[in-house]
Short mmCIF file of C-alpha atoms in Angstrom, two decimals:
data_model
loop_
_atom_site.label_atom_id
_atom_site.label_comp_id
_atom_site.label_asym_id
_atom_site.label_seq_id
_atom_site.Cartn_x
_atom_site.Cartn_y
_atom_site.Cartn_z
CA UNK A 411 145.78 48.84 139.70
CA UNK A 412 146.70 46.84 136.79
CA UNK A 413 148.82 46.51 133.32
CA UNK A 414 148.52 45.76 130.19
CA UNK A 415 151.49 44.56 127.94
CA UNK A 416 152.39 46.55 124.81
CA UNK A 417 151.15 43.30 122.53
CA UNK A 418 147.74 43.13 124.52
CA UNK A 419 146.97 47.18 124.13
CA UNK A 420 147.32 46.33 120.19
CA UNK A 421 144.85 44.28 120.30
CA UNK A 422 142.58 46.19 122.19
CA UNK A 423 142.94 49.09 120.39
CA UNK A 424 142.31 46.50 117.00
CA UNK A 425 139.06 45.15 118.78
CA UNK A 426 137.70 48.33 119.61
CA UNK A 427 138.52 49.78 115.81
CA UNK A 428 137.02 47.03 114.68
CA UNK A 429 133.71 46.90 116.62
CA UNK A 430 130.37 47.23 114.51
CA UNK A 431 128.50 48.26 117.74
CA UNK A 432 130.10 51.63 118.46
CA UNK A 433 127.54 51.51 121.91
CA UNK A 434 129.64 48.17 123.19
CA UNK A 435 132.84 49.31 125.65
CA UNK A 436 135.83 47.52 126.44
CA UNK A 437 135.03 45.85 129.59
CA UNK A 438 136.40 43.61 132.54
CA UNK A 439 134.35 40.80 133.49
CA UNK A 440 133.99 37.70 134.90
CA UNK A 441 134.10 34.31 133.47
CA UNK A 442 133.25 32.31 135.91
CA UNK A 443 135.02 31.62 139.62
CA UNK A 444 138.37 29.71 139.48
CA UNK A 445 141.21 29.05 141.99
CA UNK A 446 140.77 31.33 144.24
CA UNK A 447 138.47 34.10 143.05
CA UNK A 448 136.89 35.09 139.46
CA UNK A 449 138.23 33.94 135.99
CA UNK A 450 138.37 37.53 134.49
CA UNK A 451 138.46 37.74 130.77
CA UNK A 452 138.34 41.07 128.02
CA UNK A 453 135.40 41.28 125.55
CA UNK A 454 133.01 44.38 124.10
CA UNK A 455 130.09 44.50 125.99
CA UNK A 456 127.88 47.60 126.75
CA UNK A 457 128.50 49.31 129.95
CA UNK A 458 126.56 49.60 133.23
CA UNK A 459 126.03 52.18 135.74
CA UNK A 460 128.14 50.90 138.08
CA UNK A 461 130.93 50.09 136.26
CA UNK A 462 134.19 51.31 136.77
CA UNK A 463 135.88 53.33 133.84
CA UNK A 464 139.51 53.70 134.42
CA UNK A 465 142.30 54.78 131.53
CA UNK A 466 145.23 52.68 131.38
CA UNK A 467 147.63 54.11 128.55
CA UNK A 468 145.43 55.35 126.24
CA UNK A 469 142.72 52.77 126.24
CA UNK A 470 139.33 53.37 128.77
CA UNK A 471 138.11 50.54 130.11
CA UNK A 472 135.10 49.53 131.85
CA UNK A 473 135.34 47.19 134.63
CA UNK A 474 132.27 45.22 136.32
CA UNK A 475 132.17 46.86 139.83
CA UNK A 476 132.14 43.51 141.43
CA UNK A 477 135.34 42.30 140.02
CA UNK A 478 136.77 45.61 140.63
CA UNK A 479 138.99 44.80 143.89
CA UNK A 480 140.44 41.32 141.64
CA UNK A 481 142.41 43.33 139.51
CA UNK A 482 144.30 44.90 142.23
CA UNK A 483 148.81 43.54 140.17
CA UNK A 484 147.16 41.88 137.28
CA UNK A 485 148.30 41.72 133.63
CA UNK A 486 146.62 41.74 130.63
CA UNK A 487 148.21 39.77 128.29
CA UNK A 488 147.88 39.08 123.93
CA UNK A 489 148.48 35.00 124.00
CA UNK A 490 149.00 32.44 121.72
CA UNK A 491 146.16 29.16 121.76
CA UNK A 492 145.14 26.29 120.33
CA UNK A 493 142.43 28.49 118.31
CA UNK A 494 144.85 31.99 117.76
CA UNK A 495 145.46 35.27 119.64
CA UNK A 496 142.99 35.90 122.61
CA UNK A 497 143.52 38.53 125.96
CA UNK A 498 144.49 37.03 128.55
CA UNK A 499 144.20 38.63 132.28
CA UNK A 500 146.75 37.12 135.02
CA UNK A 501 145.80 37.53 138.37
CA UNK A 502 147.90 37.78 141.50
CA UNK A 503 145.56 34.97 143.05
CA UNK A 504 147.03 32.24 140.15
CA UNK A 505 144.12 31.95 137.90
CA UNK A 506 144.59 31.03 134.50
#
């Protein structure tokens, strides 16, 4: 479905240890719509009924039922900005 890069599962895993609200899940989202389908982005947020929770390495995540089918080759990525380290997902439909 998709991957996530060694770098990006670090930070994940760092997030999630990290997390104050031990109720919030790592979850796929939306960020808005972009070239070709959704900007999908990485963040804590607490989980729906709906979502979908699938395992990838060792890290559960839960992924907005909606967006579900827009994952389908992407990456998750750690990446270097203007303001530090964020996730980054790359879609097969050239979103950035």
């Amino acid at each position: 479905m998709f991957t996530i890069t060694p770098s990006a599962a670090d930070m994940v895993k760092e997030i999630i240890k990290n997390s104050e609200n031990k109720n919030l899940k790592i979850t796929i989202c939306s960020s808005g719509v972009g070239c070709g389908g959704p900007s999908l982005k990485v963040e804590m947020r607490a989980a729906m009924d709906n979502d979908v929770v699938e395992t990838v390495g060792d890290i559960m995540f839960h992924i907005r039922e909606n967006i579900y089918k827009n994952l389908e080759g992407s990456e998750i990525d750690a990446e270097e900005s203007f303001w530090g380290k964020k996730l980054h997902v790359k879609t097969t439909y050239g979103c950035i």
